[in-house]
Coordinates of C-alpha atoms (C1' of nucleotides) in Angstrom, one line a residue:
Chain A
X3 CA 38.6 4.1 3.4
X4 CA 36.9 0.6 2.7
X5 CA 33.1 1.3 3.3
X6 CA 31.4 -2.4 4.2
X7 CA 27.7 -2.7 4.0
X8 CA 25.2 -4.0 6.6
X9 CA 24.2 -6.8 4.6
X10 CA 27.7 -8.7 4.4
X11 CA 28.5 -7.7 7.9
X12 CA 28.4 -11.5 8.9
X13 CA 31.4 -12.0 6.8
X14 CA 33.7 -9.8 9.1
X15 CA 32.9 -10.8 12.6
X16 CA 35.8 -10.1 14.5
X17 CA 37.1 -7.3 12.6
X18 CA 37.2 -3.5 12.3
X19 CA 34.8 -1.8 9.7
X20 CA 33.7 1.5 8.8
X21 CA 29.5 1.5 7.9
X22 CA 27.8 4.8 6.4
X23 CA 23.7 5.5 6.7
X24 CA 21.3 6.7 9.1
X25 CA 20.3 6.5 12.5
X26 CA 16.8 5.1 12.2
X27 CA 16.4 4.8 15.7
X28 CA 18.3 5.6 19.0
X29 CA 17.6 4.6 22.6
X30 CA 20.0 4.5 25.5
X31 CA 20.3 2.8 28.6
X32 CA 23.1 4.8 30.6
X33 CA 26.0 4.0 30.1
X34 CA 25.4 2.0 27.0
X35 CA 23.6 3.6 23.9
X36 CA 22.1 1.8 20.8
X37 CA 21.8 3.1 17.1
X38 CA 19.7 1.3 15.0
X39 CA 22.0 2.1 11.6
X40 CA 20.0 1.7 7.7
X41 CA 22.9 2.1 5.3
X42 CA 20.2 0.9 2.2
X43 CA 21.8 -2.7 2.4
X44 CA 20.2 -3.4 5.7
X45 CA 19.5 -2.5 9.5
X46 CA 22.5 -3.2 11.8
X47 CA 22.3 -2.1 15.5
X48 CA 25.5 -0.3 16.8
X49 CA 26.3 0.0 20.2
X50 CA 28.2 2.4 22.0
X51 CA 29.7 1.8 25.7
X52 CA 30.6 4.6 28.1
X53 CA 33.6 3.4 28.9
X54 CA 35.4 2.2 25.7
X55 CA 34.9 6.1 24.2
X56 CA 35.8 9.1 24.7
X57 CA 32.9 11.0 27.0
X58 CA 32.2 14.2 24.3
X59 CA 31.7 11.3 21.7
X60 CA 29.4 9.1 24.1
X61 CA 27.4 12.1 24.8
X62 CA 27.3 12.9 21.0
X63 CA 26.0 9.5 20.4
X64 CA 23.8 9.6 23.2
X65 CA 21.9 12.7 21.7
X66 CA 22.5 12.1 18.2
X67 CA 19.0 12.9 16.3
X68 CA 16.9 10.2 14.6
X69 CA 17.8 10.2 10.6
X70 CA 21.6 12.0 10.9
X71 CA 23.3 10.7 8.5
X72 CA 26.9 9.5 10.2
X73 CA 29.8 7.4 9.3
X74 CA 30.5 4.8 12.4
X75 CA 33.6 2.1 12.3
X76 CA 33.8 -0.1 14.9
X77 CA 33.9 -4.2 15.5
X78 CA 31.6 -7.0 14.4
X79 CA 30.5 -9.0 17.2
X80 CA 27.8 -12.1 16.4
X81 CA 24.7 -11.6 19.2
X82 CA 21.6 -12.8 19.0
X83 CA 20.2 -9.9 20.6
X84 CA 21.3 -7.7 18.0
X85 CA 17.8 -6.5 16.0
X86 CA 18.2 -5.5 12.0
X87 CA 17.8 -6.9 9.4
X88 CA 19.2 -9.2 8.5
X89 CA 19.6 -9.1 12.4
X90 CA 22.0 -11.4 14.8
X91 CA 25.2 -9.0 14.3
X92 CA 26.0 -6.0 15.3
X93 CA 28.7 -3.2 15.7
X94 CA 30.7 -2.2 19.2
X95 CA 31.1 1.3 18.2
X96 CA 34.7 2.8 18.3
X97 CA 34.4 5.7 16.4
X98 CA 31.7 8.1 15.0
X99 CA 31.4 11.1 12.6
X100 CA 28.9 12.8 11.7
X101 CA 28.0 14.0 8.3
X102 CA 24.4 15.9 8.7
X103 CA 23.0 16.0 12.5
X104 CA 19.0 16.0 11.0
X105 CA 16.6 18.7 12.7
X106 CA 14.9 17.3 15.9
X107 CA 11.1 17.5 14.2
X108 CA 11.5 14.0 11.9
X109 CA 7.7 13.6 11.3
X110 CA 7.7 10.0 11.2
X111 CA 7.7 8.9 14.4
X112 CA 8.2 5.2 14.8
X113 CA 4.9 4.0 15.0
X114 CA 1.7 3.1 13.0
X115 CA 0.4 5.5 10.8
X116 CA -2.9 6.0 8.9
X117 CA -2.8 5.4 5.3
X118 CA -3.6 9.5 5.0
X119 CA -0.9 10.8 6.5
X120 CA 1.7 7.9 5.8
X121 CA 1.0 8.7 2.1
X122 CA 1.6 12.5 2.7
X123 CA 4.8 11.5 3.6
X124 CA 5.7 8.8 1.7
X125 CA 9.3 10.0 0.9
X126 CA 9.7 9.5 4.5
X127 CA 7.5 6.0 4.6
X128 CA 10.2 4.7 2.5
X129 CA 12.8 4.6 4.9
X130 CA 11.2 2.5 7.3
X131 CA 11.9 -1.3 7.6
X132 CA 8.5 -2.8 6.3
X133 CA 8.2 0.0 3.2
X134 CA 11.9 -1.1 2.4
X135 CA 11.3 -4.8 2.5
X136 CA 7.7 -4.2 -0.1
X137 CA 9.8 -2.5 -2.3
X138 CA 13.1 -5.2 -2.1
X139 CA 11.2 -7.8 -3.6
X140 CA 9.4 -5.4 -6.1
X141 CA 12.7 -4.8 -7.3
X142 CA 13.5 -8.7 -7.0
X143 CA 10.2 -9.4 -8.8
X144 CA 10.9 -7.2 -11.6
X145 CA 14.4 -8.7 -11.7
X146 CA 13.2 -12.4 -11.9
X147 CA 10.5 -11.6 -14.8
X148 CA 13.2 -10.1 -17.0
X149 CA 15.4 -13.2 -16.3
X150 CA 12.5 -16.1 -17.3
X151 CA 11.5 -14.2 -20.0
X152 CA 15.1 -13.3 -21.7
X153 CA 16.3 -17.1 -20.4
X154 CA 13.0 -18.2 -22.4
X155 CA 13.5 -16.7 -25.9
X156 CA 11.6 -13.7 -25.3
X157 CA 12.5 -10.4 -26.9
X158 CA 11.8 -7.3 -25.0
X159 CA 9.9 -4.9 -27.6
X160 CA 8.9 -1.9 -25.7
X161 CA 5.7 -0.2 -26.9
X162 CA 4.6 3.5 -27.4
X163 CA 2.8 5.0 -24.1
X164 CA 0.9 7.7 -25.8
X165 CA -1.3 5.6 -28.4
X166 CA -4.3 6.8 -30.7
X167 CA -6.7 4.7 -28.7
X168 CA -8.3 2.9 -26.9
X169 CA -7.5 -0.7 -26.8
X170 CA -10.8 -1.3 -25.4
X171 CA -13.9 1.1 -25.3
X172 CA -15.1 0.8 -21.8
X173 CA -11.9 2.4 -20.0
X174 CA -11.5 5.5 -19.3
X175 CA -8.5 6.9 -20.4
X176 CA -6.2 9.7 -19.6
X177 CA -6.3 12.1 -23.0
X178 CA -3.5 14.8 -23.6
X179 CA -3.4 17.4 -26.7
X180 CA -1.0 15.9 -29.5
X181 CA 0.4 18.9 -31.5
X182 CA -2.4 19.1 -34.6
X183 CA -2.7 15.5 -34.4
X184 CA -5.8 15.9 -32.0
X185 CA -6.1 14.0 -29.2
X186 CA -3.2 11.3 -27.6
X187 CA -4.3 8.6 -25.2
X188 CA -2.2 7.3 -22.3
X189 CA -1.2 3.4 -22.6
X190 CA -3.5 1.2 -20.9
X191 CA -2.0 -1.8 -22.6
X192 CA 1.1 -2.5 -25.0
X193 CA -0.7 -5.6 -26.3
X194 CA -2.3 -4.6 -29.2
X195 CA 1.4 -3.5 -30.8
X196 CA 3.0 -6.9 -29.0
X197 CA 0.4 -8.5 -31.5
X198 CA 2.3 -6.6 -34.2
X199 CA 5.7 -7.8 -32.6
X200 CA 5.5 -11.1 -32.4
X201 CA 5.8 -11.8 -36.2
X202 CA 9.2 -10.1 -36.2
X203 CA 10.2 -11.9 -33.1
X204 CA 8.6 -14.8 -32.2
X205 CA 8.1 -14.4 -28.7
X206 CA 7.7 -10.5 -27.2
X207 CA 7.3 -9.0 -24.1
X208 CA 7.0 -5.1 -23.2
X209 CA 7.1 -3.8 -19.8
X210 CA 6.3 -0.5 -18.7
X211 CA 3.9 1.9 -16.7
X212 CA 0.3 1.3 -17.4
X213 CA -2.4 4.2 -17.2
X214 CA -6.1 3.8 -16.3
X215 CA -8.2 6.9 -15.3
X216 CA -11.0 4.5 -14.0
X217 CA -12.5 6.0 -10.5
X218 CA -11.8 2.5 -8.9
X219 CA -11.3 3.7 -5.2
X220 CA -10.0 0.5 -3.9
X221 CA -7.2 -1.5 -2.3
X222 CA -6.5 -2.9 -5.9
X223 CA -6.3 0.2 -8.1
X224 CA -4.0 2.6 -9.1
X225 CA -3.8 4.7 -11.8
X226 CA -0.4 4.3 -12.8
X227 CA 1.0 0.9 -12.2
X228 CA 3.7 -1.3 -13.7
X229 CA 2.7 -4.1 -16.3
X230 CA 4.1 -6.7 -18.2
X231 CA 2.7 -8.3 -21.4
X232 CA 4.4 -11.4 -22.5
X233 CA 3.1 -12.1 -25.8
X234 CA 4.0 -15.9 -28.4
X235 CA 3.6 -17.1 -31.9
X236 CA 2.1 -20.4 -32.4
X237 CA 0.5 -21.0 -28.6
X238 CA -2.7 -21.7 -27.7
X239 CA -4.6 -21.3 -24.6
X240 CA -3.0 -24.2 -22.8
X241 CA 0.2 -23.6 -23.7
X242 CA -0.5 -20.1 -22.5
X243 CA -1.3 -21.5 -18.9
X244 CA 1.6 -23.8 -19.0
X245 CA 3.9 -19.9 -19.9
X246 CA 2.3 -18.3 -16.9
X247 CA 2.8 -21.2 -14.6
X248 CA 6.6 -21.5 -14.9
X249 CA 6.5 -17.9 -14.8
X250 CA 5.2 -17.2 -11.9
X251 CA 6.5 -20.0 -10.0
X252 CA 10.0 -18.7 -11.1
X253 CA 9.5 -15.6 -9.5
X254 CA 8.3 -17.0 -6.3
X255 CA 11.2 -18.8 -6.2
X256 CA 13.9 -16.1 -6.7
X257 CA 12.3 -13.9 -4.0
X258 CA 12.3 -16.9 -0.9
X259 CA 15.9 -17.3 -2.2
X260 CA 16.5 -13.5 -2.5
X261 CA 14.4 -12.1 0.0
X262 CA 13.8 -14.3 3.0
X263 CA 14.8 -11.5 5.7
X264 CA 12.6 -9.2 4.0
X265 CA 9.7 -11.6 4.0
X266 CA 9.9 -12.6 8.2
X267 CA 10.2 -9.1 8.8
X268 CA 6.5 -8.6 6.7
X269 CA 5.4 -11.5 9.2
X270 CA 4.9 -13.5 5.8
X271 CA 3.4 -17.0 5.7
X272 CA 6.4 -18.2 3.5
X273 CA 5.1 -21.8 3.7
X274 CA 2.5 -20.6 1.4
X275 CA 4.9 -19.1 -0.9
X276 CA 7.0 -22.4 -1.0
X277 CA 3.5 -24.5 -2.2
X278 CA 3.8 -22.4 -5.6
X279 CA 5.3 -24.8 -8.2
X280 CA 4.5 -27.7 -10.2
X281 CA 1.2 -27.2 -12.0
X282 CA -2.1 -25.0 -10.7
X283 CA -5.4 -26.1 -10.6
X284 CA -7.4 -25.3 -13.8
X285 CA -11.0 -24.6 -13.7
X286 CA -13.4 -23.2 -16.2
X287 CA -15.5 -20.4 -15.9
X288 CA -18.7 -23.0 -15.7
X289 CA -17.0 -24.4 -13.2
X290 CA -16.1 -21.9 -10.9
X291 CA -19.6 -20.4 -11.2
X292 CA -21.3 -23.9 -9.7
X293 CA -18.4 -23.2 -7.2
X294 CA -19.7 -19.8 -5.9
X295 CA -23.1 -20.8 -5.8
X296 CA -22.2 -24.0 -3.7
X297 CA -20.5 -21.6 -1.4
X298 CA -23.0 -18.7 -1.7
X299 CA -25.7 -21.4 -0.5
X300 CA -23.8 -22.1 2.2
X301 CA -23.0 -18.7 3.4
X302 CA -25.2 -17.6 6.4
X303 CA -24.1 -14.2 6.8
X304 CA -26.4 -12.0 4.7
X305 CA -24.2 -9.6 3.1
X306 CA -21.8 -12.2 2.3
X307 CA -24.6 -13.8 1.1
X308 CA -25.7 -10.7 -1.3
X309 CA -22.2 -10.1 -2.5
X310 CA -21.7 -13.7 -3.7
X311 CA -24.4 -13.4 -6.0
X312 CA -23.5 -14.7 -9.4
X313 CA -24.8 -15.9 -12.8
X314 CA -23.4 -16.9 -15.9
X315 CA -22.6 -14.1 -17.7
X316 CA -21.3 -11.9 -15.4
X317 CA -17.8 -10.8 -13.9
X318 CA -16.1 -12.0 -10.8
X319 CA -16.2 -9.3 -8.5
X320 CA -13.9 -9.4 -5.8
X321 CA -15.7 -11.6 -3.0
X322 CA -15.9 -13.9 -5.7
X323 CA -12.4 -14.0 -6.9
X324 CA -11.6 -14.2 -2.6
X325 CA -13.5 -17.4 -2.2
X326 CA -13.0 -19.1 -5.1
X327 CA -8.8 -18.9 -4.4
X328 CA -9.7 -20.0 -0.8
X329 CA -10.6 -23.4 -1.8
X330 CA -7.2 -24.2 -3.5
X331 CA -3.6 -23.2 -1.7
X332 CA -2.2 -22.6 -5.5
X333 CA -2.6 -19.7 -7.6
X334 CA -5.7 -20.7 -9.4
X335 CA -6.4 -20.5 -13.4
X336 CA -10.0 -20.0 -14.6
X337 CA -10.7 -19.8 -18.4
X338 CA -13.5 -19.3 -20.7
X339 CA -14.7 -16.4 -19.2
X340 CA -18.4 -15.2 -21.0
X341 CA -17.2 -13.2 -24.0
X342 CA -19.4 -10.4 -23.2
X343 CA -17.4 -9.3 -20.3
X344 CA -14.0 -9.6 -21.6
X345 CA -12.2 -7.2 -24.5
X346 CA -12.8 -7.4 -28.0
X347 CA -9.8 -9.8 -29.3
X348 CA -10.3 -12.9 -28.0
X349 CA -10.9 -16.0 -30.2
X350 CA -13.9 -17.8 -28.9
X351 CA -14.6 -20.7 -27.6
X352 CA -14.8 -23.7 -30.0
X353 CA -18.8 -24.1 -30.9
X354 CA -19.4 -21.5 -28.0
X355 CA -19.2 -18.2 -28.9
X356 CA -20.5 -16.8 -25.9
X357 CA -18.0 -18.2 -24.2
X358 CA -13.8 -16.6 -25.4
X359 CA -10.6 -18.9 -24.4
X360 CA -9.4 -15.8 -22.2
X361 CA -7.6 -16.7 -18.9
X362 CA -7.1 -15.2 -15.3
X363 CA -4.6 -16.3 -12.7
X364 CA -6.2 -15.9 -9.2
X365 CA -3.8 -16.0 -6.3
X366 CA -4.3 -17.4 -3.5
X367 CA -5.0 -16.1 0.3
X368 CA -7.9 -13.6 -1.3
X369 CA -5.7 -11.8 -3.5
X370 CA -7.3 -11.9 -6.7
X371 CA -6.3 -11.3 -10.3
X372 CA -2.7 -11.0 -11.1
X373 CA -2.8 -12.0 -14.9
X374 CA -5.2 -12.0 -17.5
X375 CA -4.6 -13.1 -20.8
X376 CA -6.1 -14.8 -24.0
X377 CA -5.5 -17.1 -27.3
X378 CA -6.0 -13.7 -29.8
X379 CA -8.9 -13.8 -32.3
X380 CA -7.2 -14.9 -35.7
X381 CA -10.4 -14.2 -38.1
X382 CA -10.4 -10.4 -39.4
X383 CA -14.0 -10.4 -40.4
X384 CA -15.4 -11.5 -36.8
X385 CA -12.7 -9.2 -35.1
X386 CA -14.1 -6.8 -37.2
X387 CA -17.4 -7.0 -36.0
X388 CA -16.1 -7.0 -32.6
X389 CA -14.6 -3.7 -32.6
X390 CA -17.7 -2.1 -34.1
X391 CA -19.7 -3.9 -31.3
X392 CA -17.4 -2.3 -29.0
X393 CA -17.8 1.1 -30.5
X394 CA -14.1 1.4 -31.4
X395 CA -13.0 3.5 -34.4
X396 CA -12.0 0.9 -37.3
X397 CA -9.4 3.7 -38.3
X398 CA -7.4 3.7 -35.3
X399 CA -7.2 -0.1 -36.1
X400 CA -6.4 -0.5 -39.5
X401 CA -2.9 -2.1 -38.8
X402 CA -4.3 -3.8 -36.3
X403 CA -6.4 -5.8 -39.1
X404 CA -4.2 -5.9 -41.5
X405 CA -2.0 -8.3 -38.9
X406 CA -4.6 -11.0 -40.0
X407 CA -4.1 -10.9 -43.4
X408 CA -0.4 -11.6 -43.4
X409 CA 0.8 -14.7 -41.9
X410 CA -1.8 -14.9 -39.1
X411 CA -1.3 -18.0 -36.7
X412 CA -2.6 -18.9 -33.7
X413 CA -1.1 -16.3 -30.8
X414 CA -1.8 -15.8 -27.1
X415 CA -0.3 -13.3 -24.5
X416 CA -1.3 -12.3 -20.9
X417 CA -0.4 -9.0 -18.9
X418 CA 0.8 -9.6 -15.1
X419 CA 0.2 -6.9 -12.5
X420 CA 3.6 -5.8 -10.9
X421 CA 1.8 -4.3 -8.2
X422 CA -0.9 -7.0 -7.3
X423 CA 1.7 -9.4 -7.6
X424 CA 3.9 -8.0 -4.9
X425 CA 0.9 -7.4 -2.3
X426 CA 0.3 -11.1 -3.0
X427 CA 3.7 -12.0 -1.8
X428 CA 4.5 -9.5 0.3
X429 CA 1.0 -10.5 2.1
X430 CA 0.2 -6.1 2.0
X431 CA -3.2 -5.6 2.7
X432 CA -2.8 -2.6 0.0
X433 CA -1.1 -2.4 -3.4
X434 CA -0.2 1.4 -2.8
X435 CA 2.7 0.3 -0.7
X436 CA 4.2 -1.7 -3.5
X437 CA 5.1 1.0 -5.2
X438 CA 7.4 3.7 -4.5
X439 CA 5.0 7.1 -4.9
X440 CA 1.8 5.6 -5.7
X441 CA -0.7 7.3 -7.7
X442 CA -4.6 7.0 -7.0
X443 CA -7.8 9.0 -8.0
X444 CA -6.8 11.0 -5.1
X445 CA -3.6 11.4 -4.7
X446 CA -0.3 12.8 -7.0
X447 CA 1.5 13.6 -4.4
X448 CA 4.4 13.4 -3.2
Chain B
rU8 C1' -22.0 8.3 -9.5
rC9 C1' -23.9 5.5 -5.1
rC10 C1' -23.3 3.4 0.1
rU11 C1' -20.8 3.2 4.7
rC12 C1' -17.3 5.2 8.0
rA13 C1' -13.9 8.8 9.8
rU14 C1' -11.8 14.0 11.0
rU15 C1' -9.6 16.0 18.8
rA16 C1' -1.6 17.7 20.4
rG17 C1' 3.6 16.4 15.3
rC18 C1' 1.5 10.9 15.3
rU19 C1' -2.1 6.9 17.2
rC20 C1' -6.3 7.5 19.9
rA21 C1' -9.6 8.5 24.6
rA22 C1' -13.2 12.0 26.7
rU23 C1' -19.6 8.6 30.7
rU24 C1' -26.2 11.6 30.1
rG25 C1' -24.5 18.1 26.8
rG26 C1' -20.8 20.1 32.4
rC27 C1' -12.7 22.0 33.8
rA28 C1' -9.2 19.2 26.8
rG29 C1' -6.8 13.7 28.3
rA30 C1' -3.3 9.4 27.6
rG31 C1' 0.6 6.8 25.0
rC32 C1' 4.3 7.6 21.4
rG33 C1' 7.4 11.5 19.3
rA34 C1' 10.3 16.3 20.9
rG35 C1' 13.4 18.7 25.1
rC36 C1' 15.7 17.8 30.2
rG37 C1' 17.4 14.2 34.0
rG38 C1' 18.3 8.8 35.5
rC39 C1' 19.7 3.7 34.3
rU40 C1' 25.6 -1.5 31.3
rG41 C1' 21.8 -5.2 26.7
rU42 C1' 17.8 -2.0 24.6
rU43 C1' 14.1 -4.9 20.9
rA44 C1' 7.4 -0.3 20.2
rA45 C1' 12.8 -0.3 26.6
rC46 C1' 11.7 1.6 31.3
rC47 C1' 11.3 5.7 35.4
rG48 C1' 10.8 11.2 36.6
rC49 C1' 10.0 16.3 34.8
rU50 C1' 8.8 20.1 30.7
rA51 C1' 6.7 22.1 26.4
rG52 C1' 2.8 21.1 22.9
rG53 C1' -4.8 22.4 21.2
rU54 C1' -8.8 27.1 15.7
rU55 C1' -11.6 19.5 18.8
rC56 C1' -12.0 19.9 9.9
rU57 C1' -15.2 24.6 8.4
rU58 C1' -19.6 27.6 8.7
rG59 C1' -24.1 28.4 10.9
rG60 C1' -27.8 26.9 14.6
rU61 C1' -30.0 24.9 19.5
rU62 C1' -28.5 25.7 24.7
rC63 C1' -26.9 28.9 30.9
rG64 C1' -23.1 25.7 28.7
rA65 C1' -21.3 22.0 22.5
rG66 C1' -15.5 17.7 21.1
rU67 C1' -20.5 15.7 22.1
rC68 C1' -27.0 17.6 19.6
rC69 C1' -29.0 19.8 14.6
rA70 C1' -28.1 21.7 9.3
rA71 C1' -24.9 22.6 5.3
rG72 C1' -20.2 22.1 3.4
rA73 C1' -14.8 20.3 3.1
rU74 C1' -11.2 16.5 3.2
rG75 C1' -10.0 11.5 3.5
rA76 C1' -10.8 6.1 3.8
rG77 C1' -12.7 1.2 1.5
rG78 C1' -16.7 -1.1 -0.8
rA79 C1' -20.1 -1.1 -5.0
rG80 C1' -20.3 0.4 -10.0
rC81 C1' -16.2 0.3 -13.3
rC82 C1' -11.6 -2.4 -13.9
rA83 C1' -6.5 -6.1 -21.3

RNA sequence: UCCUCAUUAGCUCAAUUGGCAGAGCGAGCGGCUGUUAACCGCUAGGUUCUUGGUUCGAGUCCAAGAUGAGGAGCCA
């Protein structure tokens, strides 16, 4: 038996095909009943009529249980009535079998949840339409980096998760017992072996699961998300912004052409999607400081007013980040961020060495950071320095160092957030529901 | 670690000044030939987060605690 699936349906209108899924939602209207089948392609809507079946396999259909799993063959017709996704055809049901019939108490009614107990039962949560669509273009996401980057002459070089280390000494980091080796650190960052990488490759990237045990109780952290850290030979900083510019714009593009369904059913603004190409705005950190106190003076709300609050010298928080993107309807670069609020490794600034040629992307709509990167420091003695200013142990670093002594040239990377990314797109309030079982100071399970 | 808010049926939420514990959805039964969160009728469903206190009487007031949320701090 030919199985077809809901999302070529359109190419069989007319004809006779068998579907297999689950019956995500049933309602009846007497004589006619309507299964809302998800088959993992799609969501087709089937509909059975009294009269063209047999009355013990209406009345099965008519009381069939939300989430049996069933095997249905019937006709394609083209109606616009028909809901799915993608919607607009649907199936005149002429037979049905049934594979499990699922226990009457399906907890996930279909409603809104709260976050709580959606995230209880987030191996539920996933088979609902808006869940699915999140984690469609994730996957489409994912699938569009990997092509740029391997189209590009990058070469994947995956580096270790458990590391020696900190790669920076403010994080908090998750520590396991390593054998008699003492203590092992989870990755926060594969960039400090990408470093190493790049003068055996030429161009690296390494993409994996990222772990920060930071108590950051907000709609931005996790503390395992997905990360990936292009790194190149001979670029500088504007070449580096020039990188994550057709980067990002390429996977923009592959999800409007991949995901469109998946987008309108998010009730996405895709016309702000199609504005990301060509170049982005470029704006220093100077600059975008004068910017946010332009705005903060002009802010009447007090608290507003209190979180805008900004001098050189310190970090974007996220009000400021949310502002700042709201004046341009392009993902946003700001460089030259103060180098006492960024890591260790980054060359400064030419006669300003307060000032390090490190780079965020801001995305628009309010969504913040989804890259950061840098131009890498190229003299050992002052990265020296740095990592004693830091409090780092010079031992853990020793290859690290000796990078610079052996063909050093001028190098520059960035790391993207998989996760922040996807909210951006997706337009999701939250980055826990771009990924499949998210992790958060208060949560491992499910 | 700090601030704010929340916790009542499986879920989302009401409950007036302290005075009988409610609705919608979901589930079960019945009705309806085009449903889109269908609609109509009926049925079942409660440790009001916990402990203690005030009171004739507490979902409501007081105290302590628990759990969660999203902001700050922190966050290549």
């Amino acid at each position: 038996m030919t199985i077809t699936r809901i999302k070529d349906l359109h190419a069989h209108e007319g004809e006779e095909v068998t579907i297999q899924g689950w019956v995500y939602k049933r309602t009846g209207k007497g004589k006619l009943s309507f299964l809302l089948l998800r088959d993992g392609s799609g969501f087709a809507q089937c509909v059975a009529f009294k009269g063209d079946l047999d009355e013990e396999v209406f009345e099965t259909i008519k009381r069939i249980p939300q989430e049996s799993s069933v095997v249905i063959t019937g006709t394609v017709r083209k109606d616009d009535r028909a809901p799915g996704l993608p919607g607009g055809y649907e199936l005149g049901i002429s037979a049905l079998s049934i594979i499990q019939s699922a226990a009457d108490d399906y907890p996930m009614a279909l409603k809104e949840h709260g976050a709580d107990f959606a995230l209880d039962n987030r191996h539920f949560w996933l088979r609902m339409p808006s869940q699915w669509a999140i984690l469609r273009i994730r996957a489409t996401v994912i699938s569009a980096i990997r092509e740029w980057l391997d189209d590009n002459g990058f070469t994947l070089v995956d580096t270790p998760i458990l590391t020696p280390a900190a790669a920076e000494g403010t994080t908090t980091l998750f520590e396991t017992e390593y054998f008699d080796e003492g203590k092992a650190y989870l990755a926060q960052t594969g960039q400090l072996y990408n470093e190493a990488n790049i003068f055996a490759f030429g161009k690296v990237y390494c993409f994996g699961p990222t772990f920060r045990a930071e108590k950051s109780k907000t709609r931005r952290h996790l503390t395992e998300f997905w990360m990936v850290e292009p790194e190149m030979a001979f670029c500088d900083l504007d070449e580096l912004m020039n990188v994550e510019e057709q980067f990002v714009s390429h996977i923009v593009k592959k999800v409007l052409e991949k995901n469109r369904p998946e987008l309108e059913s998010l009730g996405r603004d895709i016309s702000a999607l199609e504005k990301v190409n060509g170049e982005f705005p470029r704006i220093t950190y100077d600059k975008a400081v004068e910017m946010i106190k332009e705005i903060q003076a002009q802010t009447e709300d007090p608290e507003e007013k209190a979180f805008l609050e900004i001098e050189w010298g310190m970090d974007f928080g996220a009000r400021h980040e949310t502002v700042l993107t709201q004046q341009f309807d392009k993902p946003l670069f700001v460089y030259g961020y103060p180098t006492q609020v960024k890591a260790f490794y980054m060359e400064p600034m030419p006669g300003r060495p307060e000032a390090c040629k490190s780079v965020d992307l801001l995305a628009p709509e309010g969504y913040g950071e989804i890259t950061g990167g840098s131009e890498r420091m190229s003299d050992p003695d002052l990265l020296l320095q740095r990592l004693h200013e830091h409090g780092l142990p010079e031992e853990s670093f020793k290859w690290y160092l000796e990078l610079r002594k052996y063909g050093s040239v001028p190098h520059s990377g960035f790391g993207m957030g998989i996760e922040r990314t996807v909210a951006w797109i997706c337009g999701t309030d939250h980055i826990r529901e771009t990924i499949p079982f998210p992790r958060t100071i208060k949560r491992v399970y499910p």
